[in-house]
CSV table of C-alpha atoms and ligand atoms in Angstrom, one decimal:
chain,number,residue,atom,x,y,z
A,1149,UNK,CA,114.6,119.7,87.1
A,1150,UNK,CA,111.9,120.4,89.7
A,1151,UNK,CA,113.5,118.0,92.1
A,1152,UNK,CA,115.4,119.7,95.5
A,1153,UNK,CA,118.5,117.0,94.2
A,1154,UNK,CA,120.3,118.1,91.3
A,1155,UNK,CA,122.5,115.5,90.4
A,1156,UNK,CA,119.9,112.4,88.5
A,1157,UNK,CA,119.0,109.6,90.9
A,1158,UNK,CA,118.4,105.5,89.5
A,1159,UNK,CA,115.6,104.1,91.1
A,1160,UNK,CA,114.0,101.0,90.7
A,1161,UNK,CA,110.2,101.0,91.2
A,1162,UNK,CA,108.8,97.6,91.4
A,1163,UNK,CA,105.2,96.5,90.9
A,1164,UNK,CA,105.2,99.7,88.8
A,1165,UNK,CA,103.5,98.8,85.2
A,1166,UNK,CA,100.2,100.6,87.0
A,1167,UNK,CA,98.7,102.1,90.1
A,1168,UNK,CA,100.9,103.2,92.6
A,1169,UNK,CA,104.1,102.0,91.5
A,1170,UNK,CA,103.2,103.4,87.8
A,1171,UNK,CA,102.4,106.7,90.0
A,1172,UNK,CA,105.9,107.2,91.7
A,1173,UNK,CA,107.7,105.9,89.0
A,1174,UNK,CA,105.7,109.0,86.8
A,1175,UNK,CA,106.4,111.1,89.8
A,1176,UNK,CA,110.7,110.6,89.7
A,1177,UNK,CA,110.9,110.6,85.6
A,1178,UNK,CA,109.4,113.8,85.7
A,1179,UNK,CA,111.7,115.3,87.9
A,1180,UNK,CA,114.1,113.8,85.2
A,1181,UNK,CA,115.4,111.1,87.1
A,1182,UNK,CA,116.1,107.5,85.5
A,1183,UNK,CA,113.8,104.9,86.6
A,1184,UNK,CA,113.7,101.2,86.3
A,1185,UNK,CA,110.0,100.5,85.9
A,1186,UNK,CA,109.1,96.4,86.8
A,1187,UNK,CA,106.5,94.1,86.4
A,1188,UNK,CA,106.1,90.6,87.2
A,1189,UNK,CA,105.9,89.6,82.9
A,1190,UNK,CA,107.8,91.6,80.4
A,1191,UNK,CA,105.2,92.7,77.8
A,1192,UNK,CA,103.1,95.6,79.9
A,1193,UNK,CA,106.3,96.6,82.0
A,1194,UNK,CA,107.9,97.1,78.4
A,1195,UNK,CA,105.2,99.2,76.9
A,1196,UNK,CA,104.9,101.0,80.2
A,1197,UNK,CA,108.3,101.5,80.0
A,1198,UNK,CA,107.4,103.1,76.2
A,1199,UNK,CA,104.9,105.3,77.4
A,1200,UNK,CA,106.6,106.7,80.2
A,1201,UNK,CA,109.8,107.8,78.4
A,1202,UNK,CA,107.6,109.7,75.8
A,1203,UNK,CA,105.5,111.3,78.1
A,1204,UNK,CA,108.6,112.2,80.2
A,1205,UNK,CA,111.7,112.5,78.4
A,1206,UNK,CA,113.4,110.8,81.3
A,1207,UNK,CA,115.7,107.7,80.7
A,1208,UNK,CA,113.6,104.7,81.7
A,1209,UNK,CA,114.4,100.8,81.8
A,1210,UNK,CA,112.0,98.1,82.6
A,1211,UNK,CA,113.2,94.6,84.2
A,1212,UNK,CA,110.6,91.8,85.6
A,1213,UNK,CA,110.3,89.0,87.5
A,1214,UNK,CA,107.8,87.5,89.8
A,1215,UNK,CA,109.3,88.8,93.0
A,1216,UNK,CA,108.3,86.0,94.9
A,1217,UNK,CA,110.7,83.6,93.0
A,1218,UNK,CA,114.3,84.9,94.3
A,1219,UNK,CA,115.9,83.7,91.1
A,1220,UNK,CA,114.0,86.0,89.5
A,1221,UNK,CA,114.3,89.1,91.6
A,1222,UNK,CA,118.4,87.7,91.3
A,1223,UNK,CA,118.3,87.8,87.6
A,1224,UNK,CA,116.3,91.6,87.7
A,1225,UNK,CA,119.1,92.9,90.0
A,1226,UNK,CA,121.4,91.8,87.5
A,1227,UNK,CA,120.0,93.3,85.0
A,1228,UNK,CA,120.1,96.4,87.1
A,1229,UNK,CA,123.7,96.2,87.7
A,1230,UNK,CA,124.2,96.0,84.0
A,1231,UNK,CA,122.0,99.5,83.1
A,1232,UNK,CA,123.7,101.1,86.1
A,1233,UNK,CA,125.6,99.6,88.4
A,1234,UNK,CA,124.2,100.7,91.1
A,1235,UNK,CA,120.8,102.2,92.4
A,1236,UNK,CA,120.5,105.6,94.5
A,1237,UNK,CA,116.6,104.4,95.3
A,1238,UNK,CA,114.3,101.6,95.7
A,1239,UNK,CA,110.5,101.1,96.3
A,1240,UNK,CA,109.5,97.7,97.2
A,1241,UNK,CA,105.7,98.1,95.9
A,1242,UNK,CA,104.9,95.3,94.2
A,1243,UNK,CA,102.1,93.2,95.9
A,1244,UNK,CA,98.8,91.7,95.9
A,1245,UNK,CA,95.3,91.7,97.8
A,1246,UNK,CA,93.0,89.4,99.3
A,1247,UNK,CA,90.3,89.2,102.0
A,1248,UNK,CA,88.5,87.1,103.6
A,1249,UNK,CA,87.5,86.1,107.5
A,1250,UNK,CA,89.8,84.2,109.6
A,1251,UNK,CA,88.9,80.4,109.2
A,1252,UNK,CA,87.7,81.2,105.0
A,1253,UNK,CA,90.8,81.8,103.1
A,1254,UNK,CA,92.1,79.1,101.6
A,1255,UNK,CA,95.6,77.7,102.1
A,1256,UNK,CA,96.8,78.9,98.8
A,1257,UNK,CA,95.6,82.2,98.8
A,1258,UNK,CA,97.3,83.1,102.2
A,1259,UNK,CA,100.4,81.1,100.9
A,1260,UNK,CA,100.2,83.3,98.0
A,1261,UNK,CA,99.8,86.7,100.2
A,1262,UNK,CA,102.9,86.2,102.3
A,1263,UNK,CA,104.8,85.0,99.2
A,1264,UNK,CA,104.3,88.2,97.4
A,1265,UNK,CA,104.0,90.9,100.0
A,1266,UNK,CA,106.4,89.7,102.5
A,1267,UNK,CA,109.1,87.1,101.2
A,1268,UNK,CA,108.8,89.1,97.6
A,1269,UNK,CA,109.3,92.4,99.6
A,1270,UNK,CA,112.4,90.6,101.4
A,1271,UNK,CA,113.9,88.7,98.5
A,1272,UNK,CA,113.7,92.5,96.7
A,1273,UNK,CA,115.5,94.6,99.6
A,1274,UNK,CA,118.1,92.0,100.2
A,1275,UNK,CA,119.0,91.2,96.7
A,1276,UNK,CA,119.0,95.3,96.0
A,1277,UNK,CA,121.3,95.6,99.0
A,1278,UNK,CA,124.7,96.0,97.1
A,1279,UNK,CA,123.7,97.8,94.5
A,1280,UNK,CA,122.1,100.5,96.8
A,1281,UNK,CA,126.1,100.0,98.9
A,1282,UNK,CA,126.8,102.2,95.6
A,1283,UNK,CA,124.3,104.0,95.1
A,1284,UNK,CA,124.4,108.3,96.5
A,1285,UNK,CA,123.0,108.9,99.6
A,1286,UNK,CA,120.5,105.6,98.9
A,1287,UNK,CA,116.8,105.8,100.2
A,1288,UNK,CA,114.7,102.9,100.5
A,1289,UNK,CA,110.6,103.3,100.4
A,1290,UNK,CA,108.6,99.7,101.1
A,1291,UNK,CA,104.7,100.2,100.6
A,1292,UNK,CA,103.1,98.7,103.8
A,1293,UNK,CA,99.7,99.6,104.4
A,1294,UNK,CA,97.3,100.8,107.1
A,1295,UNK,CA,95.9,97.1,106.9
A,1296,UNK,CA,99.3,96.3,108.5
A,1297,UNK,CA,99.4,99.1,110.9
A,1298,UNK,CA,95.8,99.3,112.5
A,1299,UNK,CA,94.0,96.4,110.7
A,1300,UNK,CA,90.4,95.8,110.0
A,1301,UNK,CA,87.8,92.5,109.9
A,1302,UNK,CA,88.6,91.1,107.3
A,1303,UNK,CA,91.8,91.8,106.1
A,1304,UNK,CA,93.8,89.6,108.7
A,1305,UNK,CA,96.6,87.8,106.3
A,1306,UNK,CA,96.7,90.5,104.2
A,1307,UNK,CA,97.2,92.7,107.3
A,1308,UNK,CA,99.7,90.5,108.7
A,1309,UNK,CA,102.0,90.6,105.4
A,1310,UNK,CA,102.2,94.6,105.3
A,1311,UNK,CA,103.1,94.3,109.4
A,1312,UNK,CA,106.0,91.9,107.9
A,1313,UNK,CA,106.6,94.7,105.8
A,1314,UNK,CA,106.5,97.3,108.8
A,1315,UNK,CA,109.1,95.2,110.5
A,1316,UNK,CA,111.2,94.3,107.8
A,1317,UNK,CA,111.6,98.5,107.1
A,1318,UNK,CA,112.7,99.1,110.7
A,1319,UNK,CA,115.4,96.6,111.1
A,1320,UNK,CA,116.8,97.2,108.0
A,1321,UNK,CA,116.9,101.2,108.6
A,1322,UNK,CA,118.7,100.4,112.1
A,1323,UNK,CA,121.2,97.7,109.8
A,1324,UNK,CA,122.0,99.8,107.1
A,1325,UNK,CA,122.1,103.1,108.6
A,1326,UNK,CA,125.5,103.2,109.5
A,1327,UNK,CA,126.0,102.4,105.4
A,1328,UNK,CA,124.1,105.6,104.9
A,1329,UNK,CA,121.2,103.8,103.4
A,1330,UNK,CA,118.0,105.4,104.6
A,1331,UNK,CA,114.7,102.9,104.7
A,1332,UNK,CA,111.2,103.8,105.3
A,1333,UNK,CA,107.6,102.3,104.4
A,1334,UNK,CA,104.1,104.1,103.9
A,1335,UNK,CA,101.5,102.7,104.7
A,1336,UNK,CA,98.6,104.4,102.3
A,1337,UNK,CA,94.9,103.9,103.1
A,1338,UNK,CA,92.4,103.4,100.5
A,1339,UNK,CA,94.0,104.2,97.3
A,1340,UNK,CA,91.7,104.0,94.2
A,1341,UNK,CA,93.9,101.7,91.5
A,1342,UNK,CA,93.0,98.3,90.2
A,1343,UNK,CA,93.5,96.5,93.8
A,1344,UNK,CA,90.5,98.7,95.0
A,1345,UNK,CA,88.4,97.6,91.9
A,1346,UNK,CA,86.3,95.2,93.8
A,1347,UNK,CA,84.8,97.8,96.4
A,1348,UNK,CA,81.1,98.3,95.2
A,1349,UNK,CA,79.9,102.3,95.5
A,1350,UNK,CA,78.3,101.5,98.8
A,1351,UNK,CA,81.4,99.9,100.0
A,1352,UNK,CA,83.6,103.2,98.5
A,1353,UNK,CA,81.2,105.6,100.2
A,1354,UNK,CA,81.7,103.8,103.7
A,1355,UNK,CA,85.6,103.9,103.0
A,1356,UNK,CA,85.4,107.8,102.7
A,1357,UNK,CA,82.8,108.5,105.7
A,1358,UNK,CA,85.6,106.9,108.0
A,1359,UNK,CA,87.8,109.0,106.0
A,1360,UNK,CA,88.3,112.5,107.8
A,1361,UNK,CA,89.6,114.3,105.0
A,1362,UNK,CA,86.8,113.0,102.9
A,1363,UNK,CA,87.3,111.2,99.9
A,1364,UNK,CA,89.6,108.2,98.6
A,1365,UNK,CA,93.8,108.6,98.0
A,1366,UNK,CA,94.8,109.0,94.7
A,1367,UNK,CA,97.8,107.1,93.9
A,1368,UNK,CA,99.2,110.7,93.5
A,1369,UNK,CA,99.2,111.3,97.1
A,1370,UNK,CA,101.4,108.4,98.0
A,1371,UNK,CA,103.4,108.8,95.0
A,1372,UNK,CA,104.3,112.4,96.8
A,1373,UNK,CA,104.9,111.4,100.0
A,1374,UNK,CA,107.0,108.4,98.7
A,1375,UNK,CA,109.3,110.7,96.8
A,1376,UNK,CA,110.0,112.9,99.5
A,1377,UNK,CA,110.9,109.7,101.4
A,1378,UNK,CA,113.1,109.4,98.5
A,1379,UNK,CA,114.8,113.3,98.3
A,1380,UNK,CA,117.5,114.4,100.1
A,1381,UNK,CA,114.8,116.5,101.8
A,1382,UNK,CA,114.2,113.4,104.2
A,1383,UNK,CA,117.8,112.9,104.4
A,1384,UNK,CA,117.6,112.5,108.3
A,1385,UNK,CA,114.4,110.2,108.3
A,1386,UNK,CA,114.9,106.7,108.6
A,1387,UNK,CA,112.9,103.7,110.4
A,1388,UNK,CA,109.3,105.1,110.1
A,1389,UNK,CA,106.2,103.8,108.9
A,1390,UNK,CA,104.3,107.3,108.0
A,1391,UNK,CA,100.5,106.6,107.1
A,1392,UNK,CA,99.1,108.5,103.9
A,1393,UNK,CA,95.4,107.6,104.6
A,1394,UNK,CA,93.6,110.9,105.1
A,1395,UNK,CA,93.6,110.2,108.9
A,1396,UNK,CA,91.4,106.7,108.0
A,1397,UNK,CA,89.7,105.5,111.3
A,1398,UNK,CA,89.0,101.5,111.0
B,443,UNK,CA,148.5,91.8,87.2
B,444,UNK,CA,146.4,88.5,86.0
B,445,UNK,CA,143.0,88.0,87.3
B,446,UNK,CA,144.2,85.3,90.5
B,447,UNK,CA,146.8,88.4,91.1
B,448,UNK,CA,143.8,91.0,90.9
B,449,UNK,CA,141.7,88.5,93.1
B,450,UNK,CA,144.2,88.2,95.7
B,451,UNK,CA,144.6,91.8,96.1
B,452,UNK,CA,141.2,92.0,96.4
B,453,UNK,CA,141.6,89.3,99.9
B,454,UNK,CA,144.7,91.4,100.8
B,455,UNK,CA,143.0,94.7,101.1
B,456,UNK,CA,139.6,94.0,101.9
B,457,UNK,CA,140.6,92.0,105.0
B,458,UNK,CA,143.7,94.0,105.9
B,459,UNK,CA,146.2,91.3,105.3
B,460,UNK,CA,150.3,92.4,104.7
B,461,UNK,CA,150.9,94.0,101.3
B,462,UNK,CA,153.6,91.0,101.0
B,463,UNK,CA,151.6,88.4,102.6
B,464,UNK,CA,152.6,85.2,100.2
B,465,UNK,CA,150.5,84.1,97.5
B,466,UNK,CA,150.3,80.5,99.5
B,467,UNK,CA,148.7,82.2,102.1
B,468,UNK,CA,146.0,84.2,100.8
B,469,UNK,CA,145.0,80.8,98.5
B,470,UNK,CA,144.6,78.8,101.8
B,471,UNK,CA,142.1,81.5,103.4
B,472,UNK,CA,138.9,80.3,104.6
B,473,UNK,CA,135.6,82.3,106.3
B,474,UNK,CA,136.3,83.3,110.0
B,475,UNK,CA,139.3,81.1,110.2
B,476,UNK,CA,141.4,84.8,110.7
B,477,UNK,CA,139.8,87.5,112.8
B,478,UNK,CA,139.3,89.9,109.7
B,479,UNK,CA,137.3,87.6,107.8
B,480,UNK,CA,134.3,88.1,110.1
B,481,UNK,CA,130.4,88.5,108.5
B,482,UNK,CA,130.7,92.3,108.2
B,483,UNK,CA,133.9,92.0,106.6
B,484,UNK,CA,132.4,89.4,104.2
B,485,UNK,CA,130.1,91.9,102.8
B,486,UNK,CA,133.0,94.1,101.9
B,487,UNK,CA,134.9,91.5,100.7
B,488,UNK,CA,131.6,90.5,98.5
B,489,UNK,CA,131.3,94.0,97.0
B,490,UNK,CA,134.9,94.8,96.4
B,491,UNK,CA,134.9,91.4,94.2
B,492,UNK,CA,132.1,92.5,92.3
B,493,UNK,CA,133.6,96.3,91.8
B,494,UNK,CA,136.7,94.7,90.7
B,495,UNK,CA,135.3,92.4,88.3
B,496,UNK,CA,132.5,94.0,87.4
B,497,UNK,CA,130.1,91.1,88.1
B,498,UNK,CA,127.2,90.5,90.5
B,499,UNK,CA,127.1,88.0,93.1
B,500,UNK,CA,123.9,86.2,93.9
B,501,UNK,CA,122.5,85.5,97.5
B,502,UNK,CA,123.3,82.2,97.7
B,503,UNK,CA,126.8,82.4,96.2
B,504,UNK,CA,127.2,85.4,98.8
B,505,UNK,CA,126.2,82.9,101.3
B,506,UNK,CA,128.8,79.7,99.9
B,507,UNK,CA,132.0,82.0,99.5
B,508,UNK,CA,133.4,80.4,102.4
B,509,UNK,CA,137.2,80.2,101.1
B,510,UNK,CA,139.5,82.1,98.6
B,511,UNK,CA,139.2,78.8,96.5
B,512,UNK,CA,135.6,78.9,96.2
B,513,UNK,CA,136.0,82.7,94.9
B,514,UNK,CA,138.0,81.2,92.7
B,515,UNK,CA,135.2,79.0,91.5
B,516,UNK,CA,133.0,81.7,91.8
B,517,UNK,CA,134.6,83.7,89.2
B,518,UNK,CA,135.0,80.9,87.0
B,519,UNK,CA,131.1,80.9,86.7
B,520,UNK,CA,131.2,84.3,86.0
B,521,UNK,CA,133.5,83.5,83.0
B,522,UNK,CA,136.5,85.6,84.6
B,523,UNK,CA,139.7,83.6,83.4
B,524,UNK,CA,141.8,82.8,86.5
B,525,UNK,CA,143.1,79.9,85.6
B,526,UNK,CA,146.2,79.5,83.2
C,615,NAP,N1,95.3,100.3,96.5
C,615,NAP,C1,95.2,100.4,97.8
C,615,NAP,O1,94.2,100.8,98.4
C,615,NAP,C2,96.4,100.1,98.6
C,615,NAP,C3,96.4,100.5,100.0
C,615,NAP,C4,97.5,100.2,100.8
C,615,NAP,C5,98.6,99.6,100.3
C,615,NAP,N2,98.6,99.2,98.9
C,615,NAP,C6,99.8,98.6,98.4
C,615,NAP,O2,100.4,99.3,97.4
C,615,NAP,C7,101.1,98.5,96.5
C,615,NAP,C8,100.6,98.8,95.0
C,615,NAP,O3,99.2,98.6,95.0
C,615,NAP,P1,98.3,99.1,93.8
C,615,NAP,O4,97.0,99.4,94.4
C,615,NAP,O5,99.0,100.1,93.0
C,615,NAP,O6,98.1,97.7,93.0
C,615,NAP,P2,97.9,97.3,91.5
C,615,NAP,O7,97.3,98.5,90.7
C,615,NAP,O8,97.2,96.0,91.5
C,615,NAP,O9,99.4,97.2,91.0
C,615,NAP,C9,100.2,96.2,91.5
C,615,NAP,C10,101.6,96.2,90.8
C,615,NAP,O10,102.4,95.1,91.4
C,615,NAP,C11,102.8,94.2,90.5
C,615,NAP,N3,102.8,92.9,91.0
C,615,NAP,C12,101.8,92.2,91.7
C,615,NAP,N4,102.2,91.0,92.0
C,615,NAP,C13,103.5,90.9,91.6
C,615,NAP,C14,104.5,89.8,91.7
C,615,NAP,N5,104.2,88.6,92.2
C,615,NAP,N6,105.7,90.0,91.1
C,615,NAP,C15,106.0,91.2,90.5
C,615,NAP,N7,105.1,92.2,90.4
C,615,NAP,C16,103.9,92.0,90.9
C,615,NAP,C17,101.8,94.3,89.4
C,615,NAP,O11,102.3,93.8,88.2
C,615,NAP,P3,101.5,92.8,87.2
C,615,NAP,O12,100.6,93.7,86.5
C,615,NAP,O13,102.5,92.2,86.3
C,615,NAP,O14,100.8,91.9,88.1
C,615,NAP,C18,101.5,95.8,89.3
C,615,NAP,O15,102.5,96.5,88.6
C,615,NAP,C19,100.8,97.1,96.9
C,615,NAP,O16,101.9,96.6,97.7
C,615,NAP,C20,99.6,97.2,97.8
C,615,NAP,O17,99.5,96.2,98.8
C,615,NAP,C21,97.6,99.5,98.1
């Protein structure tokens, strides 16, 4: 095992049948560590599930659940408790993206935002909470997003959901320290997965030029940073909200 | 030690109650009416049900296990045999 920590570590990934989640999921089971991959329906997390235990070797489960219903992100926990009674990691990833001016997005669609990004994010943390009680030196990773922490035209409610997120990781970190569970967010910048599909090539060439390292993140680069967040080699990092967005002015 | 008897040793250690303290007593206990039943204790209490029994407790449930009778209950649901 490449990974600093020798003993295997269960971690649940959500949002992780693609893009970033897919990407630190890919990142822990190739360190050999068991990972519970999740999606919101059970078909793709399943054969994501397949692909990444023949690729990797590593023990992999898959659970799912819309994580903005809390009986279902109840039910997934449970299911967790019954593969391993207990989980050493989480990453609260799962989420959804929208944009439009203030005074043009619909009623729904913001509904929709905070539902999956923030409540989802909540409903997932507190839910996970006993089982990470058990878990070895437990780590918590929430995927904000520099939307949340700098914000740009545009991207208001979505903006405002991954600050939720931002606040929800620092309380929590001050709550559960003294149970020796660690909790910290990233906040990537533009990551080039499925959610950043709609950016033309125009639109893409402006992300990079405010970009001073120069191109778009892979969802490699978060994946990294996320699984240090993870390791024992942050084991004295807690309550921070570390950007991965190649220095991204907006 | 039948499940009740498992349960209430559960109640006596969790919330520091006499190793004698009488049955009676531990089946009247209710949320905060004693000192050591405070919220912080309640998540202890919470988690050493669910390690003892093996089960998992929902939010909700976490939130309405204001009494040793509803634990009781509780179990019940999650087909533990206490009763009889
Ligand atoms: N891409 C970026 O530039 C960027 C930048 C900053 C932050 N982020 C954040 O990074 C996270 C991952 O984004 P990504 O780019 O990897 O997106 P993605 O490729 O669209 O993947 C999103 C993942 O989340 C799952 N998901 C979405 N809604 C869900 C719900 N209601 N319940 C359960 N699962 C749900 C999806 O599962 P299904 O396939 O089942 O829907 C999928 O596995 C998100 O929180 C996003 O806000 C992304």
């Amino acid at each position: 095992m490449s990974s600093p920590q020798a003993e295997p570590r269960v971690t649940l990934v959500t949002g992780s049948t693609r893009g970033i989640g897919h990407a630190i999921a890919r990142t822990l089971a190739r360190a050999g560590h068991p990972v519970v991959l999740h999606g919101r329906t059970e078909g793709p997390v399943a054969a994501a599930a397949a692909a990444l235990a023949a690729e990797t070797g590593a023990k992999i489960a898959a659970v799912h659940g819309d994580v903005a219903d809390l009986a279902a992100v109840a039910a997934m926990m449970r299911e967790v408790h019954r593969l391993h009674r207990r989980l050493d990691g989480l990453v609260v990833n799962a989420g959804i993206h929208d944009a439009g001016p203030l005074g043009m997005m619909s009623g729904p669609a913001v509904a929709r935002l905070f539902q999956v990004n923030a409540v989802g994010a909540t409903h997932t943390l507190q839910e996970a909470v006993r089982l990470l009680r058990r878990g070895v030196a437990p780590s918590v990773v929430l995927v904000s997003s520099v939307m949340g922490t700098k914000g740009s035209p545009g991207q208001a409610v979505y903006g405002a959901t991954k600050a939720a997120v931002a606040g929800l990781t620092r309380a929590a970190a001050k709550e559960l320290g003294p149970a020796g569970i660690r909790v910290n967010a990233v906040a990537p910048g533009f990551v080039r997965t499925a959610m950043l599909a709609s950016l033309d090539d125009a639109a893409a060439r402006e992300r990079v030029r405010a970009t001073p390292l120069g191109r778009l993140a892979e969802p490699e680069d978060v994946a990294s940073v996320v699984s240090f967040l993870l390791s024992d080699s942050a084991r004295f990092v807690t309550g921070q909200v570390i950007g991965v967005d190649g220095g991204v002015v907006l | 030690m039948d499940d009740l008897d498992r349960l209430r040793a559960v109640f006596r250690s969790t919330l520091d109650l006499a190793p004698d303290a009488p049955d009676a007593d531990v089946d009247g206990l209710e949320y905060r009416a004693i000192p050591q039943w405070d919220s912080l204790a309640h998540m202890s209490l919470v988690a050493a049900i669910e390690d003892e029994f093996d089960i998992m407790i929902d939010t909700d449930d976490v939130l309405d296990l204001s009494s040793f009778a509803k634990a009781v209950t509780l179990l019940d649901k999650h087909g533990v045999v206490t009763a009889g």
